[in-house]
XYZ file of N, CA and C in Angstrom:
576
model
N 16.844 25.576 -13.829
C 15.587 24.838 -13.714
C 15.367 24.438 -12.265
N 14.364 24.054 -12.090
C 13.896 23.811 -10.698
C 14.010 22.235 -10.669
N 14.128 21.985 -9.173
C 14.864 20.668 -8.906
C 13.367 19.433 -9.321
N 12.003 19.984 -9.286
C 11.093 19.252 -9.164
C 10.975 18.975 -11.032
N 11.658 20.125 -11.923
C 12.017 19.442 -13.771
C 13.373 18.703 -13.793
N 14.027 18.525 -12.769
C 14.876 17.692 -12.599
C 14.902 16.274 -12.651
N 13.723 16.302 -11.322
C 13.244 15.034 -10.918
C 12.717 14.472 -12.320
N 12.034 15.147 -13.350
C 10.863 14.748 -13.886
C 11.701 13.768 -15.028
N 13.287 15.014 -14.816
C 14.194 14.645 -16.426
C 14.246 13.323 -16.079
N 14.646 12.735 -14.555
C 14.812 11.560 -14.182
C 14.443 10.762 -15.376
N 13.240 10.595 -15.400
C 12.450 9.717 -16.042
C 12.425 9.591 -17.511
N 13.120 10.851 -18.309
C 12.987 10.721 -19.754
C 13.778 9.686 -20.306
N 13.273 9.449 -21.036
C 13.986 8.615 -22.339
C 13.225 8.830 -23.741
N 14.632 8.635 -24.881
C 13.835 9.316 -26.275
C 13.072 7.692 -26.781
N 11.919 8.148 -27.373
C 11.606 7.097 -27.425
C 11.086 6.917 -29.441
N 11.571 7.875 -29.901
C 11.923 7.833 -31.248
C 12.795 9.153 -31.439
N 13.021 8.673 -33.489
C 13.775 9.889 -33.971
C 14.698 9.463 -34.934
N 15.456 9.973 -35.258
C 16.922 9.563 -35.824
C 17.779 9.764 -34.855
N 18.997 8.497 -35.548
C 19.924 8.410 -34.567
C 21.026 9.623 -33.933
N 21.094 10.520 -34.817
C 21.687 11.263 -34.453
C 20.959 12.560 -33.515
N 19.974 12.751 -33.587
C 18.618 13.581 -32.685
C 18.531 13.071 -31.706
N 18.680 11.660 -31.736
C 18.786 10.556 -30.343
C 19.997 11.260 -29.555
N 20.626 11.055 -29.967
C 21.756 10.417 -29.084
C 22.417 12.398 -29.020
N 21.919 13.098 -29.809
C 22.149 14.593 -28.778
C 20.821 14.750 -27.771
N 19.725 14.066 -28.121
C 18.612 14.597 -26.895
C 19.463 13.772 -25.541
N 19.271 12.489 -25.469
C 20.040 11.578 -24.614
C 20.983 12.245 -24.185
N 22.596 12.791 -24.831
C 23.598 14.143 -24.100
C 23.002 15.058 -23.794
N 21.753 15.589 -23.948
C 21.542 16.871 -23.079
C 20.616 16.320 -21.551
N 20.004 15.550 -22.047
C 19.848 14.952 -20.728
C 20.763 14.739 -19.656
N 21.915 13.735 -20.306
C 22.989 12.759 -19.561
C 23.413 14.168 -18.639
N 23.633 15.436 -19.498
C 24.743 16.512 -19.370
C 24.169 17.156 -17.937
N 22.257 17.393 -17.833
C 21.720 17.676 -16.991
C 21.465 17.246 -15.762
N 21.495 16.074 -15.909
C 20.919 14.500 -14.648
C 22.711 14.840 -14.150
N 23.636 14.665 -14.705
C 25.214 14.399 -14.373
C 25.993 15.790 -13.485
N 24.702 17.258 -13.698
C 25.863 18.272 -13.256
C 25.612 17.746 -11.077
N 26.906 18.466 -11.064
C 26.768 18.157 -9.416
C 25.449 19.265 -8.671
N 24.795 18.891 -7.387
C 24.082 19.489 -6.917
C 24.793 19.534 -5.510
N 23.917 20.694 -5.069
C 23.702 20.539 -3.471
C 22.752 19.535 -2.628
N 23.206 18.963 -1.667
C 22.677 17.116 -1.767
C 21.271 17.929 -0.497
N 21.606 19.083 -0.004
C 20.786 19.351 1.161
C 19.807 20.532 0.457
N 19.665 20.874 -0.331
C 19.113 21.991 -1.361
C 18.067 21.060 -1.951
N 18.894 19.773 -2.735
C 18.004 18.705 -3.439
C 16.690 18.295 -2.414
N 17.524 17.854 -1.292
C 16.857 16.748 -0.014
C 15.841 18.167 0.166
N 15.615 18.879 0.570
C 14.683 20.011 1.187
C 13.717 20.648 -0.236
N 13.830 20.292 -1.628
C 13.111 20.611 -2.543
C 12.326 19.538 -2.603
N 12.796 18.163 -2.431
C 12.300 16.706 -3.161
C 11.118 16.732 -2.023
N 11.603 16.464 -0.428
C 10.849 16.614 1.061
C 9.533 17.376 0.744
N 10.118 19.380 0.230
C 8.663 20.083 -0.434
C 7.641 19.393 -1.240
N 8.520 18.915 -2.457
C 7.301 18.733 -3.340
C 6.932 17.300 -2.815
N 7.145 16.634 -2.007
C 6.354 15.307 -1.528
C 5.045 16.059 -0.876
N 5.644 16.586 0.122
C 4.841 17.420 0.663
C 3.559 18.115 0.551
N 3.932 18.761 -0.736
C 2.620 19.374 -1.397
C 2.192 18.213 -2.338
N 2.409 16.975 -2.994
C 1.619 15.742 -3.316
C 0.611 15.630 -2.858
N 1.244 15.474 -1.261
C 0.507 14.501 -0.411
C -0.692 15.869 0.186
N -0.549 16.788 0.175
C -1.541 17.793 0.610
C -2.498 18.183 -0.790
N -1.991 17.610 -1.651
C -3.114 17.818 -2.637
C -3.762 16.228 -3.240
N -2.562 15.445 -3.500
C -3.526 13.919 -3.973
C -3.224 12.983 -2.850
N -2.660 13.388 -1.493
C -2.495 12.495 -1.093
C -3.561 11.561 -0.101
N -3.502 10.223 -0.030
C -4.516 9.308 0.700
C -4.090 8.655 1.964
N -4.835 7.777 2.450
C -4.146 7.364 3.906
C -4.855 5.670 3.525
N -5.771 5.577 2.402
C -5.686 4.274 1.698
C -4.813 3.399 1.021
N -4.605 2.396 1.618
C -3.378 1.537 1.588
C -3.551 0.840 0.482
N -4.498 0.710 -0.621
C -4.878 0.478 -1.655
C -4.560 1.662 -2.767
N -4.422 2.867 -2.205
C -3.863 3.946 -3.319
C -2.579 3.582 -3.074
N -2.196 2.960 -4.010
C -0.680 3.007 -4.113
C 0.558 3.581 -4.349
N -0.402 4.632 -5.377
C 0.754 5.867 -6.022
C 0.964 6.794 -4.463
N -0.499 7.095 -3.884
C -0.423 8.340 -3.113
C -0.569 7.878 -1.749
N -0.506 6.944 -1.235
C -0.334 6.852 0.105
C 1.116 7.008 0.884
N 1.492 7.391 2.098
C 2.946 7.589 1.947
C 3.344 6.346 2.251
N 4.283 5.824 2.127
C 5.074 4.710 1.252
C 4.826 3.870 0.390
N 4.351 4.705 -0.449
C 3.842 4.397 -1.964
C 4.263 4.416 -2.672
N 4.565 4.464 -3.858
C 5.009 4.340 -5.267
C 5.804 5.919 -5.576
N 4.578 6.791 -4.816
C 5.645 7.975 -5.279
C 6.775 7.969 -4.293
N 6.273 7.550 -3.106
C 8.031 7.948 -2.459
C 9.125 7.118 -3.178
N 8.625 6.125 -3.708
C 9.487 4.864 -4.210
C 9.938 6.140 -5.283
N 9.840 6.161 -5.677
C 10.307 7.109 -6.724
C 10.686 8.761 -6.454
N 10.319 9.206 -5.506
C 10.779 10.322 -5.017
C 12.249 10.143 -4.702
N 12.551 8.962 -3.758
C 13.915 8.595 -3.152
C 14.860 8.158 -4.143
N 14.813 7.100 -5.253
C 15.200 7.013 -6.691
C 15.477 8.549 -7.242
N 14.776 9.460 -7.260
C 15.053 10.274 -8.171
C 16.318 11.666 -7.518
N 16.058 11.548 -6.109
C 16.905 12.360 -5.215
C 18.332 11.304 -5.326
N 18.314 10.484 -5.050
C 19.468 9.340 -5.396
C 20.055 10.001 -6.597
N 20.041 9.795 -7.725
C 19.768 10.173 -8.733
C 20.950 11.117 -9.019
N 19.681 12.056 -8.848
C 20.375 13.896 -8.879
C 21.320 13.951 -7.869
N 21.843 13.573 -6.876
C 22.798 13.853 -6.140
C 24.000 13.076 -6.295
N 23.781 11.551 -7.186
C 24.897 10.834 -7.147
C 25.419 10.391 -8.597
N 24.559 11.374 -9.428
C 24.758 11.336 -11.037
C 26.091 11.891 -11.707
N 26.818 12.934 -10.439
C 27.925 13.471 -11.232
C 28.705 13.065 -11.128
N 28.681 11.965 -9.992
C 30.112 11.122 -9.840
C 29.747 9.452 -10.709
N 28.861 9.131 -10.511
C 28.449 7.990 -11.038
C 27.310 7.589 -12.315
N 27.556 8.227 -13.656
C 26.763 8.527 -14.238
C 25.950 6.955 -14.706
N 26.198 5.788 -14.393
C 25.748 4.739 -14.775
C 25.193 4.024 -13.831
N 24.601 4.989 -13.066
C 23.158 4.867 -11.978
C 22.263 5.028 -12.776
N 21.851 5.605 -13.973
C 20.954 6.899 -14.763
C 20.333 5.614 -15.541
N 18.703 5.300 -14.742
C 17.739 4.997 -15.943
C 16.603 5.526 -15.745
N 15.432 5.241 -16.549
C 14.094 5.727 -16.443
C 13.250 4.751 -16.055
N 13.910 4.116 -15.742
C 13.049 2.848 -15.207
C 13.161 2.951 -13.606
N 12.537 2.990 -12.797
C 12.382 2.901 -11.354
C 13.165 1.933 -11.000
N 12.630 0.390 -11.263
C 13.802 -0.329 -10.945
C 15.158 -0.673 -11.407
N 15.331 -0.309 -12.127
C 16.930 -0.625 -13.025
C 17.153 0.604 -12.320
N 17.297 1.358 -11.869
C 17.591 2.757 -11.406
C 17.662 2.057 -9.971
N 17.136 1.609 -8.940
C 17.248 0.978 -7.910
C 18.327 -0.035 -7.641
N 17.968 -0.778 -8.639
C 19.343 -2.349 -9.052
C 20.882 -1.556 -9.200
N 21.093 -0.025 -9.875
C 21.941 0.098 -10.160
C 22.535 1.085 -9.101
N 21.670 1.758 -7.926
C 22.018 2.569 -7.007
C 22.602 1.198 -6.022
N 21.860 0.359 -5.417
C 22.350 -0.908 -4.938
C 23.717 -1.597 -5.639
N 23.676 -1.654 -7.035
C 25.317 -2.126 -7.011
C 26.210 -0.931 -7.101
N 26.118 0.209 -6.937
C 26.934 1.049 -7.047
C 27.139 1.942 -5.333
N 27.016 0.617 -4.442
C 26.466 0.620 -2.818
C 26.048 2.452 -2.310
N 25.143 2.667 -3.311
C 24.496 3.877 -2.864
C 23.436 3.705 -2.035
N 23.270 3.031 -2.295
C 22.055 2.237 -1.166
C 22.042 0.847 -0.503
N 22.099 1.186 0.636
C 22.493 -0.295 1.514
C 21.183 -1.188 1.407
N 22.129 -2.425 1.279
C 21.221 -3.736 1.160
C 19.792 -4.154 1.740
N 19.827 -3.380 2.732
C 18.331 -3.621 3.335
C 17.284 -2.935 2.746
N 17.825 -1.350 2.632
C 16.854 -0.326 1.648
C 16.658 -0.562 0.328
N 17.797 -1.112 0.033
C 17.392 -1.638 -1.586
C 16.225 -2.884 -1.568
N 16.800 -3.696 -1.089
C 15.515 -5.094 -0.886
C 13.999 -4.100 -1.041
N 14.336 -3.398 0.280
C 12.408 -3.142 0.633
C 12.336 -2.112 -0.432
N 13.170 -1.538 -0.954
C 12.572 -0.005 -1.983
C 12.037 -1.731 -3.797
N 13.279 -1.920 -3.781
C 12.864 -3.068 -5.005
C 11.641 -3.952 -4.868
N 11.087 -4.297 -3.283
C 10.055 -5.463 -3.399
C 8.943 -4.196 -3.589
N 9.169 -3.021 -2.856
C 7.882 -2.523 -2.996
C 7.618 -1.838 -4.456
N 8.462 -1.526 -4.782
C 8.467 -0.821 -6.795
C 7.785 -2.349 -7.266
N 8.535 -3.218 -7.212
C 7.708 -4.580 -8.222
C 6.147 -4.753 -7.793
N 6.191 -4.891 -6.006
C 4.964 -4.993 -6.004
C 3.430 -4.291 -6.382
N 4.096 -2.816 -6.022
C 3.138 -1.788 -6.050
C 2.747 -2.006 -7.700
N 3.643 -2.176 -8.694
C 3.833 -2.152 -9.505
C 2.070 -3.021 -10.100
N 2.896 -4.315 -9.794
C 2.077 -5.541 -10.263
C 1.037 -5.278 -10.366
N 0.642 -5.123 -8.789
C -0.962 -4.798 -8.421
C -1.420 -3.674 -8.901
N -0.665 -2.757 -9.012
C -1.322 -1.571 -9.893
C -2.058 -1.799 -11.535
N -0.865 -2.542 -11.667
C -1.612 -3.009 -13.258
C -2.575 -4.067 -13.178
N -3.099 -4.753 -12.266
C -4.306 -6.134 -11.959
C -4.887 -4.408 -11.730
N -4.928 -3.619 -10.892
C -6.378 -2.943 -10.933
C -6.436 -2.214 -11.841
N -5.561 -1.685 -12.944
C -5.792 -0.085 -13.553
C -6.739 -1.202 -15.053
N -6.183 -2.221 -15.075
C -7.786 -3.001 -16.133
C -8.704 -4.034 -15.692
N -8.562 -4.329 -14.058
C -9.433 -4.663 -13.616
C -10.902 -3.766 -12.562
N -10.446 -2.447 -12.322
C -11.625 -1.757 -11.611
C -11.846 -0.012 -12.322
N -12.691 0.189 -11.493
C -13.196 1.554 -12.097
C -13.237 2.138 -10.986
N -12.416 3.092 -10.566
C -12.489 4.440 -9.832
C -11.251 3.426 -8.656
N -11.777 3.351 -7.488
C -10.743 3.346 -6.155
C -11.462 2.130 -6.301
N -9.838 0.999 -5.437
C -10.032 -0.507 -5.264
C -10.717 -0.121 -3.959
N -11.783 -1.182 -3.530
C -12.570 -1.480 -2.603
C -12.516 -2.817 -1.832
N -11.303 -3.363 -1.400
C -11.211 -4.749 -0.834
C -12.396 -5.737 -0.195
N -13.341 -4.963 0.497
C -14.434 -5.508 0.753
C -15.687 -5.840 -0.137
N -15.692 -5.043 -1.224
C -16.489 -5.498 -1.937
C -15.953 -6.142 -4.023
N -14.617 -6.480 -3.352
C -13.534 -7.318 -4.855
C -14.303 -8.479 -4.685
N -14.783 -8.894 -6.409
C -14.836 -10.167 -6.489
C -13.735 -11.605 -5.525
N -14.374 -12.692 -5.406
C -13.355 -13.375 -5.152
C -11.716 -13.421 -6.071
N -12.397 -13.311 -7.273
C -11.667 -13.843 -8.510
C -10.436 -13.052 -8.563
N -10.531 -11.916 -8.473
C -9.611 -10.632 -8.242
C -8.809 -10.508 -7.659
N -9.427 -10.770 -6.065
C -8.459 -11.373 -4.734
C -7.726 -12.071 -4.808
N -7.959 -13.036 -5.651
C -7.112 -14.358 -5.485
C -5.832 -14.157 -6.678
N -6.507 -13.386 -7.419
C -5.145 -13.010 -8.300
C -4.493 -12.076 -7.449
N -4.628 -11.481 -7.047
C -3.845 -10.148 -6.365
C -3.342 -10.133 -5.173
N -3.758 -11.252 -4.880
C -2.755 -12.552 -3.996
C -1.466 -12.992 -4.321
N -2.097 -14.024 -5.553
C -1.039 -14.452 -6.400
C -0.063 -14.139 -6.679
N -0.116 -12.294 -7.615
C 0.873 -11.680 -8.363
C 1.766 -11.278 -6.936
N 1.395 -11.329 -5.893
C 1.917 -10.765 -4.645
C 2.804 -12.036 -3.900
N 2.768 -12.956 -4.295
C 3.219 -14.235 -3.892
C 2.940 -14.479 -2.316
N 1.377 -14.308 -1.733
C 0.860 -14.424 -0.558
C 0.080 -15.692 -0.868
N -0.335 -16.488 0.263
C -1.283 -17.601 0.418
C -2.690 -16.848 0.229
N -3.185 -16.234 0.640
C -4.483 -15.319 0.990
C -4.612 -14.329 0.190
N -5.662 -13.167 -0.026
C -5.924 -12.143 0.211
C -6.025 -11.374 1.303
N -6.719 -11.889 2.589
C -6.348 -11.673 3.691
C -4.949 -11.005 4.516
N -3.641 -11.645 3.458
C -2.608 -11.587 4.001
C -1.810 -10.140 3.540
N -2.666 -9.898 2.763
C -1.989 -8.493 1.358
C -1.945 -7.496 2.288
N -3.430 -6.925 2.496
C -3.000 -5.627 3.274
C -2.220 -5.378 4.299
N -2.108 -6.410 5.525
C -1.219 -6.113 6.509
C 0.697 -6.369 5.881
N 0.589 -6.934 5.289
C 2.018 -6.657 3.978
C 2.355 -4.994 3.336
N 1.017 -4.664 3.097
C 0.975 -3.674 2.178
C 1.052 -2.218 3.253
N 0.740 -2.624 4.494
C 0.725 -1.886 5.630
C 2.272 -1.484 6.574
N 2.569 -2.641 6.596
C 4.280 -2.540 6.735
C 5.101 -2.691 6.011
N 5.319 -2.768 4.351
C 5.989 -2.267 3.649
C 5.886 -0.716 3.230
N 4.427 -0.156 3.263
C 4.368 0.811 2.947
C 5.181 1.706 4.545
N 4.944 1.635 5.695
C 5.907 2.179 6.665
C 7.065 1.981 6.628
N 7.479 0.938 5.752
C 9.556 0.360 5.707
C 9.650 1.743 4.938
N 8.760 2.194 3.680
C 9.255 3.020 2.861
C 9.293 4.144 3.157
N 7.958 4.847 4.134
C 7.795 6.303 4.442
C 9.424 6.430 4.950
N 9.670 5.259 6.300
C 10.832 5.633 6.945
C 12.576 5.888 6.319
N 12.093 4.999 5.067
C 13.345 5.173 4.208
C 13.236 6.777 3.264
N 12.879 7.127 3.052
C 12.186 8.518 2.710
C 12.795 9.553 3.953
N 12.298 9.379 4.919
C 13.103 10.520 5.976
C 14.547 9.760 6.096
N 14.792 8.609 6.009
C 16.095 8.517 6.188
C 17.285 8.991 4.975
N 16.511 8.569 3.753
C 17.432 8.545 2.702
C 17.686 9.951 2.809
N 16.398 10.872 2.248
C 16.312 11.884 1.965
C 16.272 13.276 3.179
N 17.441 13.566 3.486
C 17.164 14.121 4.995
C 17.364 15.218 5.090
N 16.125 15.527 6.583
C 15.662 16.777 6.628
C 16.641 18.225 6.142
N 16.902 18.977 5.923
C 17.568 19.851 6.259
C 17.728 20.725 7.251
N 19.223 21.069 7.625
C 19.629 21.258 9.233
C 19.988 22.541 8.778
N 19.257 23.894 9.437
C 19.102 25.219 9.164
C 20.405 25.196 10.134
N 21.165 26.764 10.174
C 21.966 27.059 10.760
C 22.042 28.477 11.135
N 22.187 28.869 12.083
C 21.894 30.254 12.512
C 23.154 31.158 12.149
């Protein structure tokens, strides 16, 4: 399989069935997420398909959260390369949850304390605010023309004084992440 149905297995979980259908779908998963990879094969497939994301949905609006780069998908691009490369030695990194998958790369010091902080504040945050807009607006958030009422929640869930204060937050967390992205996930070094 290709590393980008890899990524995707990341994310499964059974979410009915009988117990015994369970818990062989769950082993064929565990069995898949767990075999060892090539960590520079992974890093240069995950890098591609960001790549082509961002050349097909990607934005430079700091309000698209999924698709701007240090957005939600890298948050999860870097999680899922984590993942696949450190699943065969450590199989109790392995959730489908973005952050419990983060919490557990951090205690299992796969990821140093600083990258974990900013990859965890930005998964919760992106998070939050994603769900204040996906049932509060229709089509793309528009900061200049948001009710007050909106703002001030999306403030709130952000634990800022302002609205004012969000985007330039949302501006340099989203760069903490692009950079953790080339760092985590790194380039591949061709060899002649």
């Amino acid at each position: 399989a290709w590393t980008w149905e890899h990524m995707a297995l990341t994310r499964a979980r059974v979410i009915c069935g009988d117990a015994a259908l369970t818990q062989r779908i769950q082993s064929c998963i565990a069995g898949v997420l767990t075999s060892e990879r090539d960590a520079a094969r992974v890093a240069r497939d995950v890098r591609d398909m960001r790549e082509r994301v961002y050349r097909e949905k990607g934005s430079t609006d700091i309000w698209n959260l999924k698709a701007v780069r240090g957005g939600l998908t890298d948050v999860e691009f870097i999680v899922q390369y984590l993942l696949l490369v450190h699943a065969h030695d450590r199989p109790e990194i392995l959730s489908g949850n973005t952050l419990a998958a983060l919490r557990a790369l951090q205690a299992n010091a796969i990821l140093p304390a600083g990258a974990s902080e900013t990859l965890i504040e930005a998964a919760a945050l992106y998070g939050r605010i994603l769900q204040v807009l996906r049932v509060s607006t229709d089509g793309a958030f528009d900061p200049l023309a948001a009710p007050r009422g909106l703002s001030a929640m999306l403030a709130a869930i952000a634990d800022e004084p302002s609205f004012g204060r969000l985007a330039p937050r949302l501006e340099k967390l989203q760069g903490e992440v692009d950079l953790l992205l080339r760092e985590l996930v790194p380039e591949p070094v061709f060899r002649d």
